[in-house]
Coordinates of C-alpha atoms and ligand atoms in Angstrom, one line a residue:
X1446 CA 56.3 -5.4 96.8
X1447 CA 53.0 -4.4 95.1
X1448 CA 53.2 -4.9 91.3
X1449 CA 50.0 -3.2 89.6
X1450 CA 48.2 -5.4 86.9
X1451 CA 45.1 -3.8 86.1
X1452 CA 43.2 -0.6 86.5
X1453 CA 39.4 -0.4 86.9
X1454 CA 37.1 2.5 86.6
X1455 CA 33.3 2.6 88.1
X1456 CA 31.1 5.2 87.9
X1457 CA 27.9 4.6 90.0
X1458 CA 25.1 6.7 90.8
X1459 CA 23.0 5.7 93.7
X1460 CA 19.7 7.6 95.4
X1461 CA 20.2 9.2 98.9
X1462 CA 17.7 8.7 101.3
X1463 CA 16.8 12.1 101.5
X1464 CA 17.7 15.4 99.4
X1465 CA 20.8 16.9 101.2
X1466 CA 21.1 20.6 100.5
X1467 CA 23.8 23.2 101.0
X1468 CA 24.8 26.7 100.4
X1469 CA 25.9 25.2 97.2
X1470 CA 23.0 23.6 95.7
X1471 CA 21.1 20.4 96.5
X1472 CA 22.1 16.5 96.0
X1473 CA 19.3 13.9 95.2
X1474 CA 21.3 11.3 94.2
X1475 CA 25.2 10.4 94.7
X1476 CA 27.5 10.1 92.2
X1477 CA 30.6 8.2 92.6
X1478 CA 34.1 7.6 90.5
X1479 CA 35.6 4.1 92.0
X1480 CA 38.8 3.0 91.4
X1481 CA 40.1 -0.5 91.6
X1482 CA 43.8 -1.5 91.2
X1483 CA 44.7 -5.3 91.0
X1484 CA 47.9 -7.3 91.9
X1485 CA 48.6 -10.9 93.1
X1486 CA 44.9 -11.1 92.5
X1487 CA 44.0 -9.1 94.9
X1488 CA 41.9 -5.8 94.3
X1489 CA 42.0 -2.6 96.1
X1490 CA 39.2 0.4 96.2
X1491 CA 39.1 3.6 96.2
X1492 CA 36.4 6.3 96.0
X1493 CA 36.7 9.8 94.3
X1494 CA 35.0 12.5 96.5
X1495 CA 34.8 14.4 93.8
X1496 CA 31.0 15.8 92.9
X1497 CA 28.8 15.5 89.7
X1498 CA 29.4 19.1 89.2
X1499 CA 32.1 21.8 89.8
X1500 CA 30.3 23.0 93.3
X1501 CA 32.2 21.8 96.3
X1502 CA 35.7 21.8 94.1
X1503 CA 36.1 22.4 90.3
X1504 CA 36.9 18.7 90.0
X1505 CA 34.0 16.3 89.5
X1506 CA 33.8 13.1 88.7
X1507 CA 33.8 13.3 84.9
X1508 CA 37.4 15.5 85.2
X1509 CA 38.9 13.1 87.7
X1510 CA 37.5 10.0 85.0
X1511 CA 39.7 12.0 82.3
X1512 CA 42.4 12.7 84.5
X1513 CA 42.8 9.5 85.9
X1514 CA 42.1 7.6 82.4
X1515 CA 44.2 9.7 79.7
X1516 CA 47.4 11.2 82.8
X1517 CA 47.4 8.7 85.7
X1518 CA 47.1 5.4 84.0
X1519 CA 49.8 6.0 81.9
X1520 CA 52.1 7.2 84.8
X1521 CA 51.0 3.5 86.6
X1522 CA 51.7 1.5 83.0
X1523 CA 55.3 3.1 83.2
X1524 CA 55.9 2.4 86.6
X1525 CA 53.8 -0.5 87.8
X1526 CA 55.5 -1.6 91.0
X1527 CA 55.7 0.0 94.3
X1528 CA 57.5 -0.8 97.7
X1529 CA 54.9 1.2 99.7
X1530 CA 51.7 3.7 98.8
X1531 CA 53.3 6.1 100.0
X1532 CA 55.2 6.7 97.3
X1533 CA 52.7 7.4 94.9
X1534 CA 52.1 10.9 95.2
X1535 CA 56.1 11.7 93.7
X1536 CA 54.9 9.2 91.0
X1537 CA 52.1 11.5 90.0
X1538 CA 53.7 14.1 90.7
X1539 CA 54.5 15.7 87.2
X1540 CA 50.4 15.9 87.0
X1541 CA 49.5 19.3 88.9
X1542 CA 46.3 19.7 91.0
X1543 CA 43.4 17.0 91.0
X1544 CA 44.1 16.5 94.0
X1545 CA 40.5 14.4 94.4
X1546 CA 41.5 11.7 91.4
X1547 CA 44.9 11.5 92.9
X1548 CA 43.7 10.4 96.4
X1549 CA 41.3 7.9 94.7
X1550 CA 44.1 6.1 93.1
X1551 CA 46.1 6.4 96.4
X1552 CA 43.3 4.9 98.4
X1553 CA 43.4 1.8 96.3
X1554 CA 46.6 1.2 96.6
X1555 CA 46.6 2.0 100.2
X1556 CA 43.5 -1.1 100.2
X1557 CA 45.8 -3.2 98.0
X1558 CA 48.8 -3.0 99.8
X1559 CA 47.3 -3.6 103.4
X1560 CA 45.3 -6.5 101.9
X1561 CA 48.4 -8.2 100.9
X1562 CA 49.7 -7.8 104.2
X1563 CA 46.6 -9.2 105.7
X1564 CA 45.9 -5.9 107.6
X1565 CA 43.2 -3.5 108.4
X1566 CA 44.5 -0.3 107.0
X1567 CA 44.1 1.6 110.4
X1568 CA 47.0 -0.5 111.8
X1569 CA 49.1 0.3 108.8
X1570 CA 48.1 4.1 109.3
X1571 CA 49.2 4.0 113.5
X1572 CA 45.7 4.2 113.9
X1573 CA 44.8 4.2 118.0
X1574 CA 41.0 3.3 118.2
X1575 CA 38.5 0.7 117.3
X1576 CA 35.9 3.0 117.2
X1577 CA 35.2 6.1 116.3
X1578 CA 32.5 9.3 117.5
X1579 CA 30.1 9.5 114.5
X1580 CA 28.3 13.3 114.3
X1581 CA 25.9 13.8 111.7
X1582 CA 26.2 16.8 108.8
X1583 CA 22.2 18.2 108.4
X1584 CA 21.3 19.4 105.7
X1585 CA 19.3 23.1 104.7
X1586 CA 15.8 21.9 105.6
X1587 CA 12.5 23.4 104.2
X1588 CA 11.6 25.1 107.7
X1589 CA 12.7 25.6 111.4
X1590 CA 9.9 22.7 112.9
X1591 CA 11.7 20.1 109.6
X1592 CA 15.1 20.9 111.0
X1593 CA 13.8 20.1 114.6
X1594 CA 12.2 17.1 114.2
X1595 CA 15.4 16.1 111.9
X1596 CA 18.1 16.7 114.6
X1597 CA 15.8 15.5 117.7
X1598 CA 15.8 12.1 115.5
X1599 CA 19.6 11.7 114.9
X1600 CA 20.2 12.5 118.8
X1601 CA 17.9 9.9 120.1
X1602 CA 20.3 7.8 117.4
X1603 CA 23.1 8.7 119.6
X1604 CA 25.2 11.3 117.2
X1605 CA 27.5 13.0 119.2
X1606 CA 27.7 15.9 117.7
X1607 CA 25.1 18.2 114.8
X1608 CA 26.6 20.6 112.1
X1609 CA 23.9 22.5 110.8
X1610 CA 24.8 23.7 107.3
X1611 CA 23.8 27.9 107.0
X1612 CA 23.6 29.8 104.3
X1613 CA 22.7 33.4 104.4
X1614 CA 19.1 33.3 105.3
X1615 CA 19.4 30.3 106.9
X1616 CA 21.9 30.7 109.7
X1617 CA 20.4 32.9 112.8
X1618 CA 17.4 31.3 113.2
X1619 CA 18.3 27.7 112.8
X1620 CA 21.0 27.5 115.1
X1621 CA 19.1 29.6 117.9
X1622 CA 16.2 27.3 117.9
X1623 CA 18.3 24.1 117.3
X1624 CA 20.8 25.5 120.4
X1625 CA 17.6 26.3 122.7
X1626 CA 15.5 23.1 122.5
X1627 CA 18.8 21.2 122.7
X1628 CA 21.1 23.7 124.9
X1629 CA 23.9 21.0 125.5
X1630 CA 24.2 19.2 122.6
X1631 CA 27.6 19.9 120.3
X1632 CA 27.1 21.8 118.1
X1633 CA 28.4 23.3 114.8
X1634 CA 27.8 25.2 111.8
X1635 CA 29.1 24.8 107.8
X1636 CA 28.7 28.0 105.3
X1637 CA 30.5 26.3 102.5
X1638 CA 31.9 29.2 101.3
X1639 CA 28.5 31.2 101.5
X1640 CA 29.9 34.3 103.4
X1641 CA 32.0 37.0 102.9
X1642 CA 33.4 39.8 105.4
X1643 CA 30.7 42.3 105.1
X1644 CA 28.7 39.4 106.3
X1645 CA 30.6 40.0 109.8
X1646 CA 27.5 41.5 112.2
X1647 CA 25.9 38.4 111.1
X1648 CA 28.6 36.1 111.6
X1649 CA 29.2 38.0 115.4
X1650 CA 25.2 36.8 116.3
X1651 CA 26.1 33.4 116.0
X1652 CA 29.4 33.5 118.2
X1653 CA 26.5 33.5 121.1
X1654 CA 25.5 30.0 120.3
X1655 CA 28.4 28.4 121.8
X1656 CA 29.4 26.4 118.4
X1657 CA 32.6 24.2 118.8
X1658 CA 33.5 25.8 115.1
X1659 CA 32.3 27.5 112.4
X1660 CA 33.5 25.9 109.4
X1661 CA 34.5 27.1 106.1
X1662 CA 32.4 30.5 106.5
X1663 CA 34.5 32.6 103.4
X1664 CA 35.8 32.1 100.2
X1665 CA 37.3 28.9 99.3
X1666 CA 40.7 29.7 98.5
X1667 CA 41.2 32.6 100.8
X1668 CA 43.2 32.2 103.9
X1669 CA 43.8 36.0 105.2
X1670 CA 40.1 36.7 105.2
X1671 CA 39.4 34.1 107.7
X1672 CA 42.5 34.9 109.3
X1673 CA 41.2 38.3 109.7
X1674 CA 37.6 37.5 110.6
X1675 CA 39.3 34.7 112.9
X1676 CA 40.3 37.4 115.1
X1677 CA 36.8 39.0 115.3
X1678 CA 35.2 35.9 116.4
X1679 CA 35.3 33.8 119.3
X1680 CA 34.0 30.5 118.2
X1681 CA 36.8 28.9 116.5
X1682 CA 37.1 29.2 113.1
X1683 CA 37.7 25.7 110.6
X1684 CA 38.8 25.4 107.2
X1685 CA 37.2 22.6 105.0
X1686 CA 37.5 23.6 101.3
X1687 CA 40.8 25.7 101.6
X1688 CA 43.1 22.8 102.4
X1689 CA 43.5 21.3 100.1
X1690 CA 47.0 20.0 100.2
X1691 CA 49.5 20.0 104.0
X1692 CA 51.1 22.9 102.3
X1693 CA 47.9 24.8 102.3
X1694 CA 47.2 23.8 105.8
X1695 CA 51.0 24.9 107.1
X1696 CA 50.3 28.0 105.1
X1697 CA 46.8 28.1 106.7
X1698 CA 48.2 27.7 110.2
X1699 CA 50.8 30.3 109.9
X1700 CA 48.6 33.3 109.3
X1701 CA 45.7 32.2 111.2
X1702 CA 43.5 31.3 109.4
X1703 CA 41.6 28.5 111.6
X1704 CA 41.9 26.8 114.8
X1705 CA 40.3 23.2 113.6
X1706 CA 41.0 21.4 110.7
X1707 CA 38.5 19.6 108.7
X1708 CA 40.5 16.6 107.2
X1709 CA 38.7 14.7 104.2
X1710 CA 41.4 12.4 102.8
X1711 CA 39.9 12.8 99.1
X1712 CA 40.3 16.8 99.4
X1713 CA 43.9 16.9 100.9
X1714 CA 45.1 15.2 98.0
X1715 CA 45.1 11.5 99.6
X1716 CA 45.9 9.4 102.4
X1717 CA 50.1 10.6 102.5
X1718 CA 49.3 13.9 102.3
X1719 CA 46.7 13.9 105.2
X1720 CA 49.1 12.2 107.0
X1721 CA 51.1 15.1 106.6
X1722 CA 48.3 17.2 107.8
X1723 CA 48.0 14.8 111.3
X1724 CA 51.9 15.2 111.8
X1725 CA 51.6 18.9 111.8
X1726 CA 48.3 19.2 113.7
X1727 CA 50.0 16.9 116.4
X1728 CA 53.3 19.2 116.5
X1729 CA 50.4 22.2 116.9
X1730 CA 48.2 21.1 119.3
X1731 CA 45.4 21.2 116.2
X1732 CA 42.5 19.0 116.8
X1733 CA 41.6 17.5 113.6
X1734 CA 38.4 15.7 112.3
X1735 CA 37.0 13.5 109.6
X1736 CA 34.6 15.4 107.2
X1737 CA 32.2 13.4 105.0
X1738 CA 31.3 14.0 101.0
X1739 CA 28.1 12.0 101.1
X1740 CA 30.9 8.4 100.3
X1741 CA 29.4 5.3 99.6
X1742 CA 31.1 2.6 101.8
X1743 CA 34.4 2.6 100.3
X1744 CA 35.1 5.9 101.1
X1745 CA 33.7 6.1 104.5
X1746 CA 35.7 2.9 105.1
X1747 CA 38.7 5.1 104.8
X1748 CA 37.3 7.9 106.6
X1749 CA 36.7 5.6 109.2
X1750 CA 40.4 4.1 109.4
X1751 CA 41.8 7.9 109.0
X1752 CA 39.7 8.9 111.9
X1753 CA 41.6 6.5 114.5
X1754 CA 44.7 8.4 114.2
X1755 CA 45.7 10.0 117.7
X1756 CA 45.3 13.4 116.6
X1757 CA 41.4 13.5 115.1
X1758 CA 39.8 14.5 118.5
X1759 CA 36.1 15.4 117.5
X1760 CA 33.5 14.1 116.9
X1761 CA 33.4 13.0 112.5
X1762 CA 31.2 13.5 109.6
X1763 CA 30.6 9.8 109.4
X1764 CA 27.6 8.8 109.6
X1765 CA 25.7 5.3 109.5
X1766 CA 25.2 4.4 106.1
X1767 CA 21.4 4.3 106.8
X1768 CA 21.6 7.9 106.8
X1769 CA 22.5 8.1 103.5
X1770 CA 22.0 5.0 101.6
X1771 CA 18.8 2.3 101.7
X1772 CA 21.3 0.3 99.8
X1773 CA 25.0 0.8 99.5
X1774 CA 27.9 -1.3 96.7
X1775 CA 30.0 -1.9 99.9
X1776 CA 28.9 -4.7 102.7
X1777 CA 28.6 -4.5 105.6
X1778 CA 26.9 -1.6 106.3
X1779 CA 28.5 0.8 108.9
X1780 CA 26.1 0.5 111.9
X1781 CA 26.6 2.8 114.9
X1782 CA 27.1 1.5 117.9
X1783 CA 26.8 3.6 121.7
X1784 CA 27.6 7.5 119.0
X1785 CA 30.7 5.3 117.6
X1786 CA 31.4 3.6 114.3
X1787 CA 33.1 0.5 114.5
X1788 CA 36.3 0.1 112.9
X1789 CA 36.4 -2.9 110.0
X1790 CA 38.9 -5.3 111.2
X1791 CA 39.3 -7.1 108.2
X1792 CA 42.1 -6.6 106.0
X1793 CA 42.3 -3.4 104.0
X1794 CA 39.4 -1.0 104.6
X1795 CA 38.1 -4.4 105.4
X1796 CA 34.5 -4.1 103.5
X1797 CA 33.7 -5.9 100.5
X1798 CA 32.0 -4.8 97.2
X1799 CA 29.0 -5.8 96.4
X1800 CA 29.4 -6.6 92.9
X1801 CA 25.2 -7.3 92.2
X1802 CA 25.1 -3.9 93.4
X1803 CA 28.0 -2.3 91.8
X1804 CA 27.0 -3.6 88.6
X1805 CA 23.6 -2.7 88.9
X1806 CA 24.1 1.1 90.3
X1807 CA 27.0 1.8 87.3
X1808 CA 26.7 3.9 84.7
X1809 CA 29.4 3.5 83.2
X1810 CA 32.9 0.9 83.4
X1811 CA 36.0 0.3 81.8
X1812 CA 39.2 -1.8 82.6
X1813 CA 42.7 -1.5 81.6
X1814 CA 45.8 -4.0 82.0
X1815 CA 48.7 -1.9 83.1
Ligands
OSB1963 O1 31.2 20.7 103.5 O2 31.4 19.0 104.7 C1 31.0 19.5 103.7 C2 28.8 16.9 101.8 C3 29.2 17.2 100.5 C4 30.0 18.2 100.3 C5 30.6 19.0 101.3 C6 30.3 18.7 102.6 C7 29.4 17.6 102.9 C8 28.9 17.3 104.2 C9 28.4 15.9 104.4 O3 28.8 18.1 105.2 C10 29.1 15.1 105.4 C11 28.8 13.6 105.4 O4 29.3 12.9 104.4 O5 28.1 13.1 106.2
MG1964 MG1 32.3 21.4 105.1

């Protein structure tokens, strides 16, 4: 039995190694909303994926601060104990959508509770692996000879697996000369949104680069456009930003709409709920895969535990921490080992804060007894 004493809030803001740009805009700097919940003494984290402005999602880390201050901590004051995490989502249920401050306050308690039981969080989760295949996400770079250099580095790293993110204008090109200096390497592509389906003689061209899957090439919410430009294409189509709950990915199954899923616990709604999403993707013969929002390590901890489960096949979005942090607020550092991430196997997510780091990268704090 887990009963909840206290609720912390963090917002941190630390520099990225290197600018990361999308079809969306460009990051310099990662903002963070981290969530600690306390019993017995013992603290869990979480991390909101949540962005510092409405581009990925319409939530962002000031609206998941609100929503978890002002809606969810009051729904925890009334309720305080819990037999399992799992049954936190019904708990928050009378909140709709926000899906991303949800799975924040879900993660925690997910840490929590497995640290209780002395227990890393992938045994808990009937995780299968003690590693997992780390790819690496590159971002839109300033030229084609930038972009080569960039990828050639991350191979001799040993990432398994490159997803160029395209934009239109930056899509044709990139991938051609990226597919013929490296012709075997896996290899994938991320709109973001960026297209639509009069984009379609564009989208055909790069059906010849052998991609394992084009990800998230139309609108956000809409399934039966990619269900109908699914049918056009041979490269298999995979949804990132439309699922956003297991309903959405039944839905998204039923009519079509992708072969692959793109799991990020944070943008599912939380740990349950991509559970949910594993179960079904099992039952369908759906490979799944961990997708990364740029976490510091207490999110990629948990995409990391996630990404053990029997059903997430390819290679992840989870990258060593060098890749996007000199320094990070979680120790130790996620180091990659042979193209694989080692899985903590310390209790929990089974990395530590590190609070000289914490304190010095946050903006902004505040604690509540529950
Ligand atoms: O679409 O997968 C995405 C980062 C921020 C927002 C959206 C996405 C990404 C990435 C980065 O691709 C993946 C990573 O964390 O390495
Ligand atoms: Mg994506």
């Amino acid at each position: 039995m887990i009963r909840l004493e206290r609720l912390s809030l963090f917002l941190v803001e630390l520099p990225l190694v290197a600018p990361f740009a999308t079809s969306f805009g460009e990051e310099r700097t990662k903002q963070a909303l981290l969530v600690s919940l306390t019993a017995d003494g013992v603290m869990g984290w979480g991390e909101c994926v949540a962005g510092s402005g409405p581009w990925y999602s319409w939530e962002t880390v000031e609206t998941a601060r609100y929503v978890i201050s002002e809606h969810i901590r009051p729904l925890l004051s009334s309720r305080k104990v819990f037999e399992h995490p799992s049954e936190l989502p019904a708990a928050l249920a009378p909140i709709r959508g926000h899906g991303m401050a949800k799975a924040a306050v879900e993660a925690a308690l997910w840490d929590l509770y497995a640290r209780l039981q002395r227990k890393p969080l992938y045994q808990l989760l009937g995780g299968v692996r003690e590693a997992v295949p780390a790819g690496v996400s590159v971002g839109i770079q300033p030229d084609i000879p930038s972009l080569l250099a960039a990828v050639e580095g991350y191979l001799a790293e040993g990432y398994q697996r490159i997803k160029l993110k395209i934009k239109p204008g930056w899509d044709v090109e990139p991938l051609r000369a990226v597919r013929e200096r490296f012709p075997d390497v896996l290899l994938s592509a991320d709109a973001n949104a960026a297209y639509t389906l009069a984009d379609l003689p564009t989208l055909r061209e790069l059906d010849r680069f052998g991609l394992l899957m084009l990800e998230q090439p139309l609108h956000f919410e809409d399934l039966l456009e990619h269900a109908q430009l699914a049918r056009e294409l041979a490269t298999p189509i995979c949804l990132d930003e439309s699922i956003t709950s297991a309903r959405r990915a039944r839905e998204a199954l039923a009519l079509g709409a992708c072969r692959i899923i793109n799991v990020k616990p944070g943008r599912v709604g939380g740990l349950t709920e991509a559970l949910e999403i594993h179960a079904l993707a099992l039952e369908r013969g759906i490979p799944l895969w961990c997708g990364g929002m740029l976490e510091t390590g207490i999110g990629r901890a948990l995409n990391v535990h996630l990404a053990t489960l029997p059903g997430f096949t390819l290679p992840h979005d989870i990258s060593a921490t060098k890749r996007y942090f000199r320094e990070d607020i979680a120790d130790p550092p996620f180091e990659l080992r042979d193209g694989h991430l080692p899985v903590p196997q310390r209790p929990g997510l089974g990395v530590e804060i590190n609070w000289d780091r914490l304190l010095r990268s946050a903006t902004w704090s505040r604690t509540w007894k529950l």
